[in-house]
Every structure is written in C-alpha cells, then in structure tokens.
Amino acid sequence: MKIVRVTTLLLSLVFTTAFVVDRPTVARTSTARADTPHGARDISARSETLDTVYTSEQIDALLPHRYPFALVDKVVEYDAGKRAVGIKCVTKNEEFFNGHFPGRPIMPGVLQVEALAQLAGIVCLQMDGATPGAVFFFAGVDGVKWKRPVVPGDVLVMEVEIKKWKAKF
C-alpha cells in the first residue's frame, strides 16, 4: 500500500495533511505472500476497526456544502476543537471528471484543498466562539505539493489539526 502525503497551510489557522491510499497490486499466483489479503472478507477486515465518528448525513447537518461540492464522506477521528481525520472516496462518477481530463480523469488539486477546508470546517464550526451555521473562507494556502494524481478508485484520507483559532476573520 502506497501513501502520498500533501502538506499545506489552510485558512492561515490549520495545519493539514492528506494521504492518498493506493490499492496494492497483488499477483494471483502461488508466489503471492501469505500475509497479503485476498477476497472481500480479508480486504474488508482492514477497515473493520475503523469507527465512523460523523456520517455523511451528520456532516450535512454541520456544513452548508452539497453535491457536487460536498467533499468529505465521513469523519473517522475527531478531537473536539483540535483535529479530525476524514475520508473522501473518489469514484469515477464525480462530476469534475467529465472535463478534468477526458480519457485521463484526475481529481483537481484545488478540490483536494477544498476537501481539507471542509474537514477543517467540521472542527471549527463546533469550537467555542463559532457561530452555528457560519461559513468559513480561505485566507491563504502555502506550500502545497502533489506527489501523484488522485484518480477514480483512490481513497483520500485527510487530517486537519487546528494550530491557532480566531473566531472572526
């Protein structure tokens, strides 16, 4: 399993990290390692202990974003007022793949950053001093690097940590 790391400064308040989790390629021969998972049961067991803290429906109650711009599918870790880990399952049915790029679908980097911002919004909207239903805006993004494209079938695992908080921009 390969993991790609992206680091950026978001809203000038939040340190964020995103990982793209690859599907490993395994040869279906007798030379495959014994510890390599095979079949739906083994592969499902990889995420069996992963709890969902916020479902898609609960995220909809917190954030104003709706299709096609709701970019966090679920939150799997949450420390109130501090940090969160969220997941975006990237499918070939995403609207942006129609034009980015025909024949070679790649998730736009700006939407990956937006997904991180939405995850940060889930944390910030529940902090002391936050106005319920408030809308958060970007103040800036610095130091963004992509190591490889995010394509249909990838899972974008994002982590945000609040380093500094101001209730007003």
PDB file of C-alpha atoms in Angstrom:
ATOM      1  CA  MET A   1       0.000   0.000   0.000  1.00  0.00           C
ATOM      2  CA  LYS A   2       1.463   3.352  -1.046  1.00  0.00           C
ATOM      3  CA  ILE A   3       0.628   6.577   0.766  1.00  0.00           C
ATOM      4  CA  VAL A   4       1.211  10.007  -0.726  1.00  0.00           C
ATOM      5  CA  ARG A   5       1.493  12.947   1.675  1.00  0.00           C
ATOM      6  CA  VAL A   6       0.432  16.533   0.933  1.00  0.00           C
ATOM      7  CA  THR A   7       1.100  19.319   3.420  1.00  0.00           C
ATOM      8  CA  THR A   8      -0.385  22.795   3.274  1.00  0.00           C
ATOM      9  CA  LEU A   9      -1.367  25.758   5.447  1.00  0.00           C
ATOM     10  CA  LEU A  10      -5.102  26.298   5.347  1.00  0.00           C
ATOM     11  CA  LEU A  11      -7.039  29.386   6.399  1.00  0.00           C
ATOM     12  CA  SER A  12      -3.770  30.545   7.977  1.00  0.00           C
ATOM     13  CA  LEU A  13      -5.018  28.649  11.047  1.00  0.00           C
ATOM     14  CA  VAL A  14      -4.944  24.971  10.262  1.00  0.00           C
ATOM     15  CA  PHE A  15      -2.145  22.515   9.548  1.00  0.00           C
ATOM     16  CA  THR A  16      -3.454  19.894   7.174  1.00  0.00           C
ATOM     17  CA  THR A  17      -2.255  16.642   5.726  1.00  0.00           C
ATOM     18  CA  ALA A  18      -3.855  14.497   3.056  1.00  0.00           C
ATOM     19  CA  PHE A  19      -2.980  10.967   2.096  1.00  0.00           C
ATOM     20  CA  VAL A  20      -3.990   9.050  -0.990  1.00  0.00           C
ATOM     21  CA  VAL A  21      -4.255   5.367  -0.267  1.00  0.00           C
ATOM     22  CA  ASP A  22      -3.465   3.171  -3.258  1.00  0.00           C
ATOM     23  CA  ARG A  23      -4.910  -0.206  -3.909  1.00  0.00           C
ATOM     24  CA  PRO A  24      -1.935  -2.601  -3.860  1.00  0.00           C
ATOM     25  CA  THR A  25      -1.488  -4.816  -6.862  1.00  0.00           C
ATOM     26  CA  VAL A  26      -1.110  -8.468  -5.919  1.00  0.00           C
ATOM     27  CA  ALA A  27      -0.217 -11.234  -8.312  1.00  0.00           C
ATOM     28  CA  ARG A  28      -2.731 -14.069  -8.044  1.00  0.00           C
ATOM     29  CA  THR A  29      -0.124 -16.796  -8.181  1.00  0.00           C
ATOM     30  CA  SER A  30       1.297 -19.273  -5.724  1.00  0.00           C
ATOM     31  CA  THR A  31       4.205 -16.848  -5.162  1.00  0.00           C
ATOM     32  CA  ALA A  32       1.941 -14.217  -3.508  1.00  0.00           C
ATOM     33  CA  ARG A  33       2.879 -13.603   0.136  1.00  0.00           C
ATOM     34  CA  ALA A  34       0.808 -15.444   2.723  1.00  0.00           C
ATOM     35  CA  ASP A  35       0.082 -12.200   4.644  1.00  0.00           C
ATOM     36  CA  THR A  36      -1.381 -10.464   1.566  1.00  0.00           C
ATOM     37  CA  PRO A  37      -5.167 -10.180   1.940  1.00  0.00           C
ATOM     38  CA  HIS A  38      -7.309 -11.991  -0.613  1.00  0.00           C
ATOM     39  CA  GLY A  39     -11.038 -11.764  -1.162  1.00  0.00           C
ATOM     40  CA  ALA A  40     -13.686  -9.408   0.156  1.00  0.00           C
ATOM     41  CA  ARG A  41     -13.564 -10.688   3.737  1.00  0.00           C
ATOM     42  CA  ASP A  42      -9.796 -10.150   4.132  1.00  0.00           C
ATOM     43  CA  ILE A  43      -9.850  -6.768   2.452  1.00  0.00           C
ATOM     44  CA  SER A  44     -12.894  -5.611   4.471  1.00  0.00           C
ATOM     45  CA  ALA A  45     -11.109  -6.637   7.678  1.00  0.00           C
ATOM     46  CA  ARG A  46      -8.524  -3.906   7.020  1.00  0.00           C
ATOM     47  CA  SER A  47     -11.071  -1.241   7.950  1.00  0.00           C
ATOM     48  CA  GLU A  48     -13.160  -3.305  10.381  1.00  0.00           C
ATOM     49  CA  THR A  49     -11.848  -1.460  13.448  1.00  0.00           C
ATOM     50  CA  LEU A  50     -12.329   1.944  11.839  1.00  0.00           C
ATOM     51  CA  ASP A  51     -15.181   3.734  13.611  1.00  0.00           C
ATOM     52  CA  THR A  52     -17.242   6.417  11.918  1.00  0.00           C
ATOM     53  CA  VAL A  53     -17.466   9.478  14.172  1.00  0.00           C
ATOM     54  CA  TYR A  54     -19.564  11.564  11.743  1.00  0.00           C
ATOM     55  CA  THR A  55     -21.586  10.039   8.920  1.00  0.00           C
ATOM     56  CA  SER A  56     -22.318  11.802   5.648  1.00  0.00           C
ATOM     57  CA  GLU A  57     -25.738  12.815   6.979  1.00  0.00           C
ATOM     58  CA  GLN A  58     -24.230  14.267  10.162  1.00  0.00           C
ATOM     59  CA  ILE A  59     -21.664  16.190   8.092  1.00  0.00           C
ATOM     60  CA  ASP A  60     -24.537  17.627   6.009  1.00  0.00           C
ATOM     61  CA  ALA A  61     -26.049  18.956   9.241  1.00  0.00           C
ATOM     62  CA  LEU A  62     -22.762  20.739  10.076  1.00  0.00           C
ATOM     63  CA  LEU A  63     -21.601  22.054   6.687  1.00  0.00           C
ATOM     64  CA  PRO A  64     -23.503  24.041   4.044  1.00  0.00           C
ATOM     65  CA  HIS A  65     -21.800  22.208   1.150  1.00  0.00           C
ATOM     66  CA  ARG A  66     -23.954  20.000  -1.071  1.00  0.00           C
ATOM     67  CA  TYR A  67     -23.421  17.915  -4.197  1.00  0.00           C
ATOM     68  CA  PRO A  68     -21.261  18.290  -6.188  1.00  0.00           C
ATOM     69  CA  PHE A  69     -19.129  20.162  -3.627  1.00  0.00           C
ATOM     70  CA  ALA A  70     -19.646  18.016  -0.520  1.00  0.00           C
ATOM     71  CA  LEU A  71     -16.140  16.550  -0.397  1.00  0.00           C
ATOM     72  CA  VAL A  72     -15.954  14.780   2.986  1.00  0.00           C
ATOM     73  CA  ASP A  73     -17.717  11.400   3.082  1.00  0.00           C
ATOM     74  CA  LYS A  74     -17.119  10.625   6.746  1.00  0.00           C
ATOM     75  CA  VAL A  75     -15.004  11.542   9.763  1.00  0.00           C
ATOM     76  CA  VAL A  76     -13.186   8.644  11.424  1.00  0.00           C
ATOM     77  CA  GLU A  77     -11.268  10.508  14.157  1.00  0.00           C
ATOM     78  CA  TYR A  78     -12.288  13.666  15.978  1.00  0.00           C
ATOM     79  CA  ASP A  79     -10.758  15.514  18.925  1.00  0.00           C
ATOM     80  CA  ALA A  80     -13.125  18.400  19.720  1.00  0.00           C
ATOM     81  CA  GLY A  81     -11.549  21.738  18.917  1.00  0.00           C
ATOM     82  CA  LYS A  82      -8.227  20.178  17.949  1.00  0.00           C
ATOM     83  CA  ARG A  83      -8.162  17.805  14.990  1.00  0.00           C
ATOM     84  CA  ALA A  84     -10.055  15.449  12.715  1.00  0.00           C
ATOM     85  CA  VAL A  85      -9.372  12.695  10.188  1.00  0.00           C
ATOM     86  CA  GLY A  86     -11.806  12.464   7.288  1.00  0.00           C
ATOM     87  CA  ILE A  87     -12.261  10.299   4.230  1.00  0.00           C
ATOM     88  CA  LYS A  88     -13.263  11.076   0.652  1.00  0.00           C
ATOM     89  CA  CYS A  89     -13.862   8.034  -1.557  1.00  0.00           C
ATOM     90  CA  VAL A  90     -13.099   9.161  -5.090  1.00  0.00           C
ATOM     91  CA  THR A  91     -15.309   7.487  -7.703  1.00  0.00           C
ATOM     92  CA  LYS A  92     -15.464   7.718 -11.483  1.00  0.00           C
ATOM     93  CA  ASN A  93     -18.944   9.263 -11.117  1.00  0.00           C
ATOM     94  CA  GLU A  94     -17.568  12.542  -9.718  1.00  0.00           C
ATOM     95  CA  GLU A  95     -18.852  15.483 -11.767  1.00  0.00           C
ATOM     96  CA  PHE A  96     -15.397  17.071 -12.171  1.00  0.00           C
ATOM     97  CA  PHE A  97     -14.037  14.032 -14.037  1.00  0.00           C
ATOM     98  CA  ASN A  98     -16.196  14.941 -17.071  1.00  0.00           C
ATOM     99  CA  GLY A  99     -13.753  17.677 -18.017  1.00  0.00           C
ATOM    100  CA  HIS A 100     -10.642  17.007 -15.901  1.00  0.00           C
ATOM    101  CA  PHE A 101      -9.432  15.264 -18.058  1.00  0.00           C
ATOM    102  CA  PRO A 102     -11.390  13.285 -20.663  1.00  0.00           C
ATOM    103  CA  GLY A 103      -9.594   9.971 -21.100  1.00  0.00           C
ATOM    104  CA  ARG A 104      -7.393  10.543 -18.034  1.00  0.00           C
ATOM    105  CA  PRO A 105      -9.548  11.504 -15.034  1.00  0.00           C
ATOM    106  CA  ILE A 106      -7.623  13.324 -12.285  1.00  0.00           C
ATOM    107  CA  MET A 107      -9.153  14.970  -9.199  1.00  0.00           C
ATOM    108  CA  PRO A 108      -8.290  18.692  -9.390  1.00  0.00           C
ATOM    109  CA  GLY A 109      -5.827  19.767  -6.712  1.00  0.00           C
ATOM    110  CA  VAL A 110      -7.968  22.742  -5.788  1.00  0.00           C
ATOM    111  CA  LEU A 111     -10.788  20.317  -4.868  1.00  0.00           C
ATOM    112  CA  GLN A 112      -8.405  18.305  -2.706  1.00  0.00           C
ATOM    113  CA  VAL A 113      -7.563  21.508  -0.837  1.00  0.00           C
ATOM    114  CA  GLU A 114     -11.296  22.306  -0.629  1.00  0.00           C
ATOM    115  CA  ALA A 115     -11.904  18.865   0.905  1.00  0.00           C
ATOM    116  CA  LEU A 116      -9.308  19.694   3.559  1.00  0.00           C
ATOM    117  CA  ALA A 117     -11.000  23.041   4.180  1.00  0.00           C
ATOM    118  CA  GLN A 118     -14.347  21.315   4.654  1.00  0.00           C
ATOM    119  CA  LEU A 119     -12.814  18.929   7.163  1.00  0.00           C
ATOM    120  CA  ALA A 120     -11.354  21.930   8.997  1.00  0.00           C
ATOM    121  CA  GLY A 121     -14.829  23.484   8.938  1.00  0.00           C
ATOM    122  CA  ILE A 122     -16.233  20.448  10.740  1.00  0.00           C
ATOM    123  CA  VAL A 123     -13.770  21.088  13.575  1.00  0.00           C
ATOM    124  CA  CYS A 124     -14.046  24.887  13.600  1.00  0.00           C
ATOM    125  CA  LEU A 125     -17.845  25.081  13.446  1.00  0.00           C
ATOM    126  CA  GLN A 126     -18.015  23.174  16.727  1.00  0.00           C
ATOM    127  CA  MET A 127     -15.435  25.253  18.625  1.00  0.00           C
ATOM    128  CA  ASP A 128     -16.237  27.720  21.393  1.00  0.00           C
ATOM    129  CA  GLY A 129     -16.934  31.104  19.863  1.00  0.00           C
ATOM    130  CA  ALA A 130     -18.033  29.734  16.494  1.00  0.00           C
ATOM    131  CA  THR A 131     -21.407  30.855  15.192  1.00  0.00           C
ATOM    132  CA  PRO A 132     -23.564  27.827  14.306  1.00  0.00           C
ATOM    133  CA  GLY A 133     -24.028  27.657  10.531  1.00  0.00           C
ATOM    134  CA  ALA A 134     -21.200  30.142   9.882  1.00  0.00           C
ATOM    135  CA  VAL A 135     -19.401  29.992   6.536  1.00  0.00           C
ATOM    136  CA  PHE A 136     -15.602  29.709   6.526  1.00  0.00           C
ATOM    137  CA  PHE A 137     -13.447  31.234   3.772  1.00  0.00           C
ATOM    138  CA  PHE A 138      -9.862  30.647   2.688  1.00  0.00           C
ATOM    139  CA  ALA A 139      -7.354  33.204   3.890  1.00  0.00           C
ATOM    140  CA  GLY A 140      -4.454  31.536   2.088  1.00  0.00           C
ATOM    141  CA  VAL A 141      -2.752  28.315   1.099  1.00  0.00           C
ATOM    142  CA  ASP A 142       1.025  27.940   1.136  1.00  0.00           C
ATOM    143  CA  GLY A 143       3.456  25.140   0.364  1.00  0.00           C
ATOM    144  CA  VAL A 144       1.121  22.757  -1.454  1.00  0.00           C
ATOM    145  CA  LYS A 145       2.799  19.871  -3.297  1.00  0.00           C
ATOM    146  CA  TRP A 146       1.316  16.901  -5.079  1.00  0.00           C
ATOM    147  CA  LYS A 147       3.385  13.768  -5.473  1.00  0.00           C
ATOM    148  CA  ARG A 148       0.955  11.922  -7.738  1.00  0.00           C
ATOM    149  CA  PRO A 149      -2.540  12.341  -9.169  1.00  0.00           C
ATOM    150  CA  VAL A 150      -5.708  11.312  -7.335  1.00  0.00           C
ATOM    151  CA  VAL A 151      -7.753   9.130  -9.680  1.00  0.00           C
ATOM    152  CA  PRO A 152     -11.051   7.224  -9.548  1.00  0.00           C
ATOM    153  CA  GLY A 153     -10.854   4.376  -7.044  1.00  0.00           C
ATOM    154  CA  ASP A 154      -8.468   6.184  -4.690  1.00  0.00           C
ATOM    155  CA  VAL A 155      -9.355   6.954  -1.088  1.00  0.00           C
ATOM    156  CA  LEU A 156      -8.342  10.430   0.073  1.00  0.00           C
ATOM    157  CA  VAL A 157      -7.593  10.296   3.810  1.00  0.00           C
ATOM    158  CA  MET A 158      -7.271  13.801   5.231  1.00  0.00           C
ATOM    159  CA  GLU A 159      -6.118  15.068   8.611  1.00  0.00           C
ATOM    160  CA  VAL A 160      -6.507  18.591   9.940  1.00  0.00           C
ATOM    161  CA  GLU A 161      -5.118  19.980  13.156  1.00  0.00           C
ATOM    162  CA  ILE A 162      -6.065  23.401  14.487  1.00  0.00           C
ATOM    163  CA  LYS A 163      -2.892  25.271  15.405  1.00  0.00           C
ATOM    164  CA  LYS A 164      -4.435  28.678  16.062  1.00  0.00           C
ATOM    165  CA  TRP A 165      -8.051  29.800  16.416  1.00  0.00           C
ATOM    166  CA  LYS A 166      -9.706  33.172  15.886  1.00  0.00           C
ATOM    167  CA  ALA A 167     -13.490  33.265  15.919  1.00  0.00           C
ATOM    168  CA  LYS A 168     -13.533  36.168  13.438  1.00  0.00           C
ATOM    169  CA  PHE A 169     -11.576  36.638  10.206  1.00  0.00           C
TER     170      PHE A 169
END
